[in-house]
Coordinates of C-alpha atoms in Angstrom, one line a residue:
Chain A
M1 CA -20.3 -8.2 -51.3
T2 CA -17.0 -7.7 -53.1
V3 CA -17.6 -4.4 -55.1
T4 CA -14.5 -3.0 -57.7
V5 CA -14.4 0.3 -58.3
K6 CA -13.1 1.6 -62.0
P7 CA -12.6 4.7 -62.6
L8 CA -14.5 6.3 -65.8
A9 CA -13.0 9.2 -65.6
R10 CA -10.1 11.1 -65.1
S11 CA -11.9 13.9 -64.0
L12 CA -13.8 11.6 -61.3
R13 CA -12.1 9.9 -58.0
E14 CA -14.2 7.5 -56.6
W15 CA -14.4 9.0 -52.6
S16 CA -15.6 5.4 -50.2
L17 CA -18.5 5.8 -47.8
P18 CA -17.1 6.2 -44.3
P19 CA -17.4 3.3 -42.8
D20 CA -19.5 3.7 -39.8
I21 CA -22.2 4.4 -41.6
E22 CA -24.3 1.4 -41.9
N23 CA -26.1 -1.0 -43.6
V24 CA -26.0 1.2 -46.8
I25 CA -24.1 -1.0 -50.6
P26 CA -21.2 1.2 -52.5
L27 CA -22.3 1.6 -56.1
Q28 CA -20.2 -0.4 -58.9
W29 CA -18.5 2.2 -60.8
D30 CA -18.2 -1.4 -63.8
S31 CA -18.2 -0.6 -67.5
S32 CA -18.8 -3.6 -68.2
V33 CA -22.8 -3.3 -68.4
F34 CA -23.1 -0.7 -70.5
E35 CA -19.8 -0.3 -72.9
S36 CA -21.5 1.9 -75.4
R37 CA -21.6 4.0 -72.1
P38 CA -17.8 3.4 -70.3
R39 CA -18.9 6.3 -67.4
S40 CA -21.3 5.0 -65.4
I41 CA -22.2 4.3 -62.8
T42 CA -24.8 1.4 -61.2
N43 CA -26.0 -0.3 -58.0
P44 CA -26.6 -3.2 -57.0
V45 CA -30.1 -5.0 -57.1
L46 CA -31.4 -4.2 -53.4
E47 CA -33.5 -5.3 -50.7
Q48 CA -36.3 -4.4 -49.0
G49 CA -35.3 -0.5 -47.2
G50 CA -31.6 -1.3 -48.8
Q51 CA -30.2 1.5 -49.6
S52 CA -27.5 2.6 -51.8
L53 CA -24.6 5.0 -51.7
G54 CA -22.0 5.8 -53.6
S55 CA -20.5 9.4 -54.7
F56 CA -16.5 11.4 -56.5
F57 CA -15.1 14.7 -56.9
A58 CA -14.5 16.8 -59.2
Y59 CA -13.3 19.7 -59.9
C60 CA -16.6 21.2 -62.6
S61 CA -18.7 23.8 -63.5
R62 CA -21.2 21.6 -65.2
I63 CA -22.3 17.9 -65.2
D64 CA -23.8 16.6 -67.8
L65 CA -25.6 12.9 -66.9
D66 CA -27.9 10.4 -68.8
Y67 CA -30.2 8.1 -65.9
K68 CA -32.1 6.0 -65.5
C69 CA -34.6 4.3 -62.9
D70 CA -37.2 1.0 -62.9
V71 CA -39.5 0.4 -60.0
E72 CA -41.7 -1.9 -60.3
E73 CA -44.5 -1.1 -58.4
P74 CA -44.0 2.9 -57.3
D75 CA -44.1 4.1 -53.9
Y76 CA -43.0 7.3 -54.0
G77 CA -43.1 7.9 -50.5
E78 CA -40.0 5.7 -50.1
T79 CA -38.0 4.2 -53.2
A80 CA -36.2 7.3 -55.5
L81 CA -33.0 7.9 -57.6
I82 CA -30.8 10.7 -57.0
M83 CA -27.8 12.3 -56.5
L84 CA -26.9 16.1 -55.5
A85 CA -24.0 17.9 -55.3
I86 CA -22.3 19.7 -52.1
P87 CA -19.6 22.6 -52.6
E88 CA -16.4 22.8 -51.1
G89 CA -17.0 23.3 -47.5
G90 CA -21.0 24.1 -47.6
D91 CA -23.5 21.3 -46.5
M92 CA -26.1 20.0 -46.8
G93 CA -27.7 23.8 -47.0
D94 CA -25.7 24.5 -50.0
A95 CA -27.1 21.3 -51.9
V96 CA -28.5 21.0 -55.8
F97 CA -30.4 18.5 -56.6
V98 CA -29.1 17.9 -60.4
I99 CA -32.1 14.6 -60.4
G100 CA -34.2 13.3 -57.7
C101 CA -36.8 10.8 -59.2
Y102 CA -38.8 7.9 -58.9
V103 CA -39.5 6.5 -62.2
Q104 CA -37.8 6.9 -64.7
A105 CA -38.0 4.1 -67.8
D106 CA -35.8 5.4 -70.3
W107 CA -32.8 7.2 -70.1
T108 CA -32.8 10.7 -70.1
H109 CA -29.9 13.5 -70.8
I110 CA -29.5 16.3 -68.0
S111 CA -27.2 19.1 -67.4
Q112 CA -27.5 21.1 -64.4
D113 CA -23.9 24.2 -64.3
L114 CA -22.5 24.0 -60.9
A115 CA -20.5 27.6 -60.2
L116 CA -16.9 26.6 -60.6
G117 CA -15.1 24.7 -57.8
N118 CA -14.5 21.7 -56.6
W119 CA -17.7 19.8 -55.7
F120 CA -19.2 16.3 -53.6
F121 CA -21.2 14.6 -56.6
M122 CA -23.9 11.8 -54.0
F123 CA -25.5 8.9 -55.6
G124 CA -27.8 7.5 -53.7
V125 CA -31.1 4.5 -54.6
M126 CA -33.1 3.7 -51.8
R127 CA -35.7 0.6 -51.7
G128 CA -39.2 1.6 -49.9
S129 CA -39.6 -0.6 -46.9
S130 CA -42.8 -1.4 -48.9
A131 CA -42.1 -1.4 -52.0
G132 CA -40.8 -3.2 -55.1
T133 CA -37.2 -3.4 -56.8
I134 CA -35.4 -0.6 -57.9
Q135 CA -32.8 -0.6 -60.4
G136 CA -31.3 3.0 -61.3
W137 CA -28.3 3.5 -63.8
I138 CA -26.0 6.9 -64.4
D139 CA -23.8 6.7 -67.1
N140 CA -22.0 8.9 -69.2
V141 CA -21.0 11.0 -67.3
E142 CA -18.8 14.5 -68.6
I143 CA -17.9 16.9 -66.3
T144 CA -17.0 20.1 -67.0
P145 CA -13.4 21.1 -66.8
S146 CA -11.5 17.9 -66.0
L147 CA -8.9 19.5 -63.8
Q148 CA -7.2 18.1 -61.2
I149 CA -9.0 16.7 -57.8
T150 CA -8.6 17.7 -54.1
P151 CA -10.9 14.9 -52.1
F152 CA -12.8 17.7 -49.0
M153 CA -14.9 16.5 -46.6
A154 CA -18.5 17.5 -47.1
G155 CA -21.6 16.5 -45.3
P156 CA -21.5 16.8 -40.9
H157 CA -19.0 17.8 -39.6
T158 CA -17.3 16.7 -36.0
Q159 CA -16.2 18.1 -33.5
Q160 CA -14.1 17.3 -30.1
V161 CA -15.0 19.3 -27.0
T162 CA -13.9 18.3 -23.8
Y163 CA -14.4 19.3 -20.5
G164 CA -11.8 18.2 -18.3
A165 CA -11.9 14.8 -18.4
L166 CA -15.0 14.3 -20.3
L167 CA -15.2 13.6 -23.7
L168 CA -17.4 14.5 -25.9
T169 CA -17.8 13.7 -29.9
P170 CA -21.1 13.8 -31.9
E171 CA -21.9 11.2 -33.5
V172 CA -21.6 11.1 -37.3
P173 CA -25.0 10.7 -37.5
L174 CA -26.3 8.2 -40.7
W175 CA -26.5 9.4 -44.3
S176 CA -29.0 7.1 -45.0
E177 CA -31.6 9.4 -42.2
G178 CA -30.6 12.0 -44.0
S179 CA -30.1 14.0 -40.8
F180 CA -28.2 16.8 -40.0
I181 CA -26.7 18.5 -37.6
P182 CA -24.5 21.8 -38.5
H183 CA -21.4 23.1 -37.6
G184 CA -21.3 24.9 -34.9
E185 CA -25.1 23.9 -32.9
L186 CA -24.4 21.6 -31.4
S187 CA -23.5 23.5 -27.5
L188 CA -22.0 20.9 -24.7
T189 CA -22.3 22.5 -21.3
G190 CA -20.1 20.4 -18.9
S191 CA -21.8 20.9 -14.7
V192 CA -19.6 20.1 -11.9
P193 CA -20.8 17.8 -9.6
N194 CA -22.5 19.4 -6.2
F195 CA -22.1 16.3 -3.4
G196 CA -21.8 19.5 -0.8
T197 CA -20.2 22.2 0.7
P198 CA -17.3 21.0 -0.9
C199 CA -13.1 19.6 1.4
A200 CA -16.5 19.7 4.2
D201 CA -14.6 17.6 7.1
I202 CA -17.1 14.3 7.6
P203 CA -16.9 13.7 11.8
C204 CA -15.9 10.2 12.1
G205 CA -14.5 8.9 15.2
A206 CA -10.9 7.8 15.5
L207 CA -10.1 4.3 15.3
I208 CA -6.7 3.5 16.5
L209 CA -4.8 0.7 16.5
T210 CA -2.4 0.8 20.2
V211 CA 0.4 -2.3 21.2
R212 CA 1.1 -2.8 24.4
N213 CA 4.8 -3.6 24.5
P214 CA 6.0 -6.5 26.6
A215 CA 8.5 -7.5 29.4
A216 CA 10.8 -10.1 28.7
V217 CA 12.3 -11.4 32.1
W218 CA 14.1 -14.1 33.0
S219 CA 14.6 -16.5 36.6
V220 CA 17.0 -19.2 37.7
P221 CA 15.1 -22.6 38.4
L222 CA 15.3 -23.4 42.1
P223 CA 18.0 -26.3 42.0
M224 CA 19.3 -24.3 40.1
M225 CA 19.9 -21.3 42.9
V226 CA 22.1 -23.4 45.0
G227 CA 26.1 -22.6 45.1
S228 CA 24.6 -19.3 42.7
K229 CA 26.0 -16.0 44.0
V230 CA 25.1 -12.9 43.0
I231 CA 27.2 -10.9 40.7
Y232 CA 27.0 -7.3 38.9
S233 CA 29.5 -5.8 36.1
L234 CA 30.1 -1.8 34.9
T235 CA 31.5 -1.5 31.9
L236 CA 32.1 1.6 29.5
T237 CA 31.3 0.8 25.9
G238 CA 34.3 1.8 23.3
A239 CA 32.0 1.4 20.0
P240 CA 31.3 5.0 20.1
D241 CA 34.5 5.4 20.5
G242 CA 36.1 2.8 17.9
I243 CA 37.5 0.7 20.2
D244 CA 35.9 -2.6 22.8
D245 CA 33.4 -2.9 25.2
L246 CA 35.4 -2.1 29.2
T247 CA 34.3 -4.3 32.6
I248 CA 35.6 -1.9 35.1
P249 CA 35.5 -3.7 38.5
M250 CA 33.8 -1.6 41.0
S251 CA 33.5 -1.9 44.8
S252 CA 29.6 0.1 45.1
F253 CA 27.4 2.2 42.6
Q254 CA 24.6 4.3 43.9
S255 CA 22.7 5.1 41.6
V256 CA 18.5 6.7 40.5
V257 CA 16.4 5.7 38.3
R258 CA 13.4 8.2 36.4
S259 CA 11.2 7.8 33.2
G260 CA 11.3 10.8 31.4
E261 CA 13.4 13.1 33.5
P262 CA 17.2 12.5 33.4
S263 CA 18.3 9.0 35.9
Y264 CA 21.9 9.2 38.3
L265 CA 24.4 6.9 37.8
A266 CA 27.8 7.8 40.3
C267 CA 30.2 4.2 40.3
V268 CA 34.0 3.8 42.2
V269 CA 36.1 2.0 41.0
P270 CA 39.0 0.6 42.8
N271 CA 43.0 0.9 42.0
S272 CA 41.6 3.7 39.7
V273 CA 45.0 3.5 38.5
D274 CA 44.8 0.2 36.2
W275 CA 41.9 1.1 34.1
V276 CA 42.3 5.7 33.8
D277 CA 43.8 5.1 30.9
E278 CA 41.7 2.9 28.9
I279 CA 38.7 4.8 30.7
I280 CA 39.6 7.7 29.4
A281 CA 40.0 6.1 26.4
R282 CA 36.7 6.4 25.6
P283 CA 34.9 9.5 26.1
N284 CA 31.3 8.9 24.6
G285 CA 31.0 5.5 26.0
D286 CA 27.8 4.2 27.9
L287 CA 28.4 3.2 31.2
I288 CA 26.2 0.2 32.1
I289 CA 24.9 -2.4 34.8
K290 CA 24.6 -5.8 34.5
K291 CA 23.2 -7.6 37.8
G292 CA 22.9 -11.4 37.7
Y293 CA 24.1 -15.3 39.1
L294 CA 27.5 -16.7 38.6
L295 CA 26.0 -20.4 38.0
Y296 CA 27.6 -23.1 40.0
D297 CA 28.4 -24.4 36.7
G298 CA 31.2 -21.3 35.5
T299 CA 27.3 -19.2 33.4
Q300 CA 26.7 -16.1 34.0
Q301 CA 22.7 -14.5 33.5
M302 CA 23.2 -11.0 33.6
E303 CA 20.1 -8.6 32.6
E304 CA 20.9 -4.8 32.7
I305 CA 19.6 -2.5 35.0
I306 CA 21.1 0.8 34.4
R307 CA 22.6 2.5 31.2
V308 CA 23.8 6.1 32.0
N309 CA 26.3 8.0 29.3
Y310 CA 29.6 8.5 30.9
E311 CA 30.8 12.2 32.0
T312 CA 33.1 12.5 34.5
L313 CA 35.5 11.2 35.7
Q314 CA 37.3 12.0 39.3
I315 CA 39.7 10.8 41.1
D316 CA 41.0 10.2 44.3
R317 CA 44.5 9.5 45.4
G318 CA 45.8 9.5 49.3
A319 CA 48.1 7.7 51.1
A320 CA 46.2 4.2 51.2
N321 CA 43.4 4.1 49.0
D322 CA 43.9 5.0 45.1
S323 CA 39.6 5.2 43.5
A324 CA 38.1 6.9 41.0
T325 CA 34.2 7.7 40.4
L326 CA 32.8 7.8 37.7
V327 CA 29.6 9.1 36.9
G328 CA 27.0 9.4 33.6
H329 CA 23.1 11.2 33.2
K330 CA 20.5 9.6 30.9
T331 CA 17.1 10.4 29.4
T332 CA 15.1 7.4 29.1
T333 CA 10.8 7.0 28.8
A334 CA 9.7 4.2 29.6
T335 CA 8.4 2.0 26.5
A336 CA 6.6 -1.6 28.3
P337 CA 5.7 -1.5 31.1
K338 CA 4.6 -3.5 33.9
D339 CA 3.4 -5.6 36.9
W340 CA 5.8 -6.6 39.9
T341 CA 6.0 -7.7 42.5
V342 CA 9.4 -7.1 44.6
D343 CA 10.8 -9.0 47.5
G344 CA 12.6 -8.3 50.3
V345 CA 9.9 -5.1 51.5
T346 CA 12.1 -3.8 54.9
F347 CA 11.0 -0.9 55.1
Y348 CA 7.6 1.3 53.4
G349 CA 5.9 4.9 54.3
L350 CA 4.6 7.5 53.3
Q351 CA 6.7 11.1 52.0
A352 CA 6.1 14.8 53.6
D353 CA 4.6 14.6 49.3
G354 CA 1.5 12.4 50.2
K355 CA 4.3 9.9 47.9
R356 CA 4.6 6.4 48.8
R357 CA 8.6 5.2 48.8
I358 CA 9.5 1.2 49.6
R359 CA 12.4 -0.3 50.6
A360 CA 13.3 -3.9 49.0
A361 CA 15.6 -5.8 47.8
M362 CA 17.0 -5.3 44.8
D363 CA 15.5 -6.8 42.0
L364 CA 16.3 -7.4 38.3
F365 CA 13.1 -6.4 35.6
L366 CA 11.0 -3.5 37.8
R367 CA 11.9 -0.4 36.0
P368 CA 10.4 3.0 36.7
A369 CA 6.7 2.9 35.0
D370 CA 5.7 -0.7 36.8
T371 CA 3.0 -0.7 38.9
V372 CA 4.9 -2.2 41.9
Y373 CA 3.7 -4.1 44.0
Y374 CA 4.4 -5.4 48.7
G375 CA 3.4 -5.7 51.3
S376 CA 1.5 -8.4 52.8
G377 CA -0.9 -10.6 50.8
L378 CA 1.2 -8.0 47.8
T379 CA -1.7 -6.5 47.3
D380 CA -0.3 -3.1 48.3
N381 CA 1.1 -1.4 44.4
F382 CA 1.7 2.0 42.9
I383 CA 3.1 2.4 40.5
V384 CA 6.5 3.2 40.0
G385 CA 8.1 6.7 39.8
S386 CA 11.9 6.4 40.8
I387 CA 14.3 3.3 42.0
T388 CA 17.7 4.2 43.9
Y389 CA 20.7 1.8 43.9
I390 CA 22.9 1.9 47.1
I391 CA 25.6 -1.4 46.4
D392 CA 28.6 -1.6 48.7
S393 CA 30.3 -4.0 50.3
R394 CA 28.0 -4.4 53.1
S395 CA 24.5 -3.5 51.4
A396 CA 22.5 -3.6 48.8
Y397 CA 19.1 -2.3 48.8
M398 CA 16.7 -0.4 46.7
E399 CA 13.9 2.3 47.3
V400 CA 11.0 2.4 45.0
T401 CA 9.2 6.3 45.4
E402 CA 5.7 6.3 43.7
A403 CA 5.6 8.7 40.6
Chain B
M1 CA 16.6 -3.8 29.0
A2 CA 13.6 -2.2 26.7
S3 CA 11.5 -5.3 24.0
E4 CA 9.5 -3.2 21.4
L5 CA 6.1 -5.2 19.4
T6 CA 5.7 -3.1 16.3
F7 CA 3.1 -4.9 13.8
Y8 CA 3.7 -6.4 10.4
S9 CA 1.6 -4.1 7.9
K10 CA -0.5 -6.9 6.2
A11 CA -1.5 -8.0 9.8
K12 CA -4.3 -5.0 9.5
Q13 CA -5.5 -5.9 7.2
F14 CA -5.7 -9.7 8.2
M15 CA -7.5 -8.8 10.8
L16 CA -10.2 -6.5 8.5
D17 CA -10.9 -8.8 6.0
G18 CA -11.3 -12.5 8.4
T19 CA -7.9 -13.7 8.1
L20 CA -6.8 -13.5 11.4
D21 CA -9.3 -14.1 14.3
L22 CA -7.3 -13.8 17.1
D23 CA -9.1 -16.5 19.7
A24 CA -9.7 -19.3 17.5
N25 CA -6.9 -19.3 15.4
T26 CA -4.3 -20.8 17.7
I27 CA -1.0 -18.2 17.6
K28 CA 2.1 -18.7 18.4
L29 CA 5.4 -16.7 19.2
M30 CA 8.5 -17.7 17.8
L31 CA 12.1 -16.6 18.6
V32 CA 14.5 -16.0 15.7
T33 CA 18.2 -14.8 16.2
S34 CA 19.6 -11.6 14.7
V35 CA 19.6 -13.1 10.9
Y36 CA 16.5 -12.3 10.9
T37 CA 15.9 -8.7 9.6
F38 CA 12.3 -7.0 9.6
D39 CA 10.9 -6.2 7.7
V40 CA 7.1 -4.6 8.6
A41 CA 6.5 -5.4 4.5
H42 CA 6.5 -9.5 5.6
E43 CA 3.6 -11.1 4.7
V44 CA 3.6 -15.1 5.7
L45 CA 6.0 -16.8 8.6
A46 CA 7.3 -18.3 5.0
D47 CA 9.1 -14.7 4.9
V48 CA 10.4 -14.6 7.6
K49 CA 12.4 -18.5 7.6
A50 CA 13.1 -17.5 3.8
S51 CA 16.5 -18.9 3.7
P52 CA 18.4 -18.7 6.3
D53 CA 16.6 -20.2 8.0
P54 CA 16.5 -18.1 11.5
E55 CA 15.1 -19.7 13.7
V56 CA 16.1 -21.2 17.4
L57 CA 17.8 -25.0 16.5
A58 CA 15.5 -26.8 19.1
V59 CA 17.5 -29.5 20.0
A60 CA 16.0 -32.9 21.8
S61 CA 19.8 -33.7 23.0
P62 CA 20.6 -32.4 25.8
D63 CA 16.8 -30.8 25.8
N64 CA 17.6 -26.8 25.2
G65 CA 14.2 -25.9 26.4
Y66 CA 12.8 -25.0 22.8
T67 CA 10.2 -26.8 20.0
A68 CA 10.7 -25.6 16.8
G69 CA 7.3 -23.2 15.3
G70 CA 7.9 -21.9 19.5
E71 CA 5.4 -21.9 22.0
T72 CA 1.1 -20.9 22.4
L73 CA -0.2 -18.6 23.4
V74 CA -2.4 -20.0 26.2
S75 CA -6.0 -18.8 26.9
A76 CA -5.5 -16.2 23.6
A77 CA -8.8 -13.7 24.0
V78 CA -10.4 -10.8 22.5
T79 CA -12.5 -8.7 25.6
H80 CA -13.7 -5.9 24.7
T81 CA -15.3 -2.4 27.4
D82 CA -17.5 0.3 26.7
A83 CA -15.9 2.9 28.7
P84 CA -13.4 3.3 27.3
S85 CA -14.6 1.9 24.5
Q86 CA -12.0 -0.3 23.1
A87 CA -11.2 -4.6 22.2
K88 CA -7.9 -6.4 23.9
F89 CA -5.9 -9.2 22.4
D90 CA -5.0 -10.6 25.6
A91 CA -3.2 -14.6 26.4
E92 CA -1.9 -15.2 29.2
D93 CA 2.5 -14.9 29.7
V94 CA 4.6 -17.3 27.4
T95 CA 6.6 -19.2 29.5
W96 CA 10.0 -20.8 28.3
T97 CA 11.8 -23.3 30.6
S98 CA 14.9 -24.3 30.8
L99 CA 15.8 -22.6 27.8
T100 CA 18.8 -22.3 26.2
A101 CA 18.7 -19.6 22.8
T102 CA 20.1 -17.1 21.8
F103 CA 17.9 -14.9 19.4
R104 CA 16.9 -11.0 19.0
Y105 CA 13.3 -11.2 18.4
G106 CA 9.7 -13.1 19.0
I107 CA 7.4 -13.4 15.9
L108 CA 3.7 -13.6 16.2
Y109 CA 2.0 -15.7 14.5
A110 CA -1.6 -17.7 13.8
E111 CA -0.6 -21.0 12.8
G112 CA -2.3 -22.8 10.0
T113 CA -4.1 -22.1 6.2
L114 CA -6.7 -19.3 7.2
N115 CA -8.5 -17.7 4.5
G116 CA -5.8 -19.2 1.7
V117 CA -2.6 -17.4 3.4
V118 CA -0.3 -20.0 5.4
D119 CA 0.7 -19.2 8.4
P120 CA 0.0 -15.5 8.9
L121 CA 2.1 -12.3 10.7
I122 CA 1.2 -10.4 13.5
A123 CA 4.4 -8.7 14.6
C124 CA 7.0 -9.0 15.8
I125 CA 9.1 -7.9 19.0
L126 CA 12.5 -6.6 18.8
F127 CA 13.5 -7.7 23.1
D128 CA 16.7 -5.6 23.7
T129 CA 16.2 -2.9 21.6
T130 CA 19.5 -1.6 22.2
P131 CA 19.2 -3.8 20.2
A132 CA 21.3 -6.7 21.3
D133 CA 20.9 -10.3 21.6
V134 CA 20.1 -11.8 24.2
T135 CA 21.2 -15.0 25.2
I136 CA 19.6 -17.3 28.2
S137 CA 21.5 -20.3 29.5
G138 CA 19.5 -23.3 31.3
I139 CA 17.4 -21.4 32.8
N140 CA 13.7 -20.1 32.6
Y141 CA 12.3 -17.2 29.7
V142 CA 8.8 -15.1 30.2
V143 CA 7.7 -13.1 28.0
Q144 CA 5.3 -10.8 29.7
W145 CA 2.3 -9.1 28.7
S146 CA 1.5 -5.5 29.4
A147 CA -1.3 -5.3 32.0
N148 CA -3.4 -3.3 28.9
G149 CA -3.0 -6.4 26.9
I150 CA -1.0 -7.0 23.7
F151 CA -2.6 -4.5 21.8
T152 CA -6.4 -2.3 22.1
L153 CA -8.6 -1.5 19.0
A154 CA -10.1 1.9 20.4

């Protein structure tokens, strides 16, 4: 239904009902129905159980009006025409009932004196669920005095009560139901959920994913070994000093390699005079020993077996010999222990401290923390604690000691 | 030289949500060059092979010993023990015969579309933690898994 609102007097201002009031049809403000009584209010034809409400504000000390109400089949319990006035700042308890009737066939005049101030006037027509039709009219509304009007909130108030993240908004009751919740009497108390002792540890088994670093090894196919040579190289890295790596010829080296403890390397470089300047230029480099093969086609396949921090240079010069000894240390920890079998075992024994020791051919890939297999049937094994490399022009072997 | 195996983050989810069935899927190890930049957030093989493709090129003639996609892990299996209480994923060592290649990483992944995911990644192996490239010239190259398996869940 479309309702056209026509202000009927300067002292009257239509005030819309709250939009969330359901099932209520606004009253019609209409001057066309009663031409002789231009300030009039009527209501639409109601269905059974229907209600019609309307309101306005006025600054006044008195209201005069005419009204009548027709009920075809009177049901005094539910069908009625009412008009009440609520003062500014008041509530339903302060309401003045100007009209409250069931049947009034003839126009009836009524006057109501009020305390001077802003008043909220509300009209309502209700048709009971079991009764017949009802029509109600209000006419000749006179407000005394007629001044500037300021709308104000009347009726139930709402208040938001917060408790942490809990936001509660009391619901506005339906006008038609006549229920009323006085402001200030709604008390909400938040409750802290209790799941037991706060911050209590819940013991559980740790689920741990552990990766095992693989070892990368290589081998030269037997046909390619024909004509190949075992070679060693010594490299002093230059990157920390901003220059190229230096490959230096060496006549021998000795080294002890451990995991978690300092490893040691000493290399003897012949003809030191040719290399000393280049060595001194790389004071922060690493000394790297590689072992590998020079294959028949000239290609090399090398594997790093020792790396230490270069620390000292000692030059020994005599009438016939000139050599330099480079020494370094470094502590590294094995990250990829593996099972590994060694060849060329020439000796194995037991030390005074109960640890086993073997002497075997130089191996490219055995590292501290590996499990070394040796002996008859290769069933004997122990975990490697240290490897001592001894390489010179006459011999090349390693001694492996149990951890 | 020391190597290092690192899990891709997503692989842990793949194992828990059933995308990966390690002893039923085809698990492969692919060799890639230093063109690849390892990112633990990579999820599928396409992340690794994004342009430029870093995989070692398979050459047929003369055969460089490498097959596109890498080598399949043979006898991949998940076993468990009660003492210690753990599950272990292991497989036979992976061997490339007469390989000629320069590479830096091995990419462990499951081949195929699994649970809607195409070629999910598992882990990345940095073969030389220096870090440095590995250069192999016509010889046999073996990735030897630890005696304790590729990884365990305990």
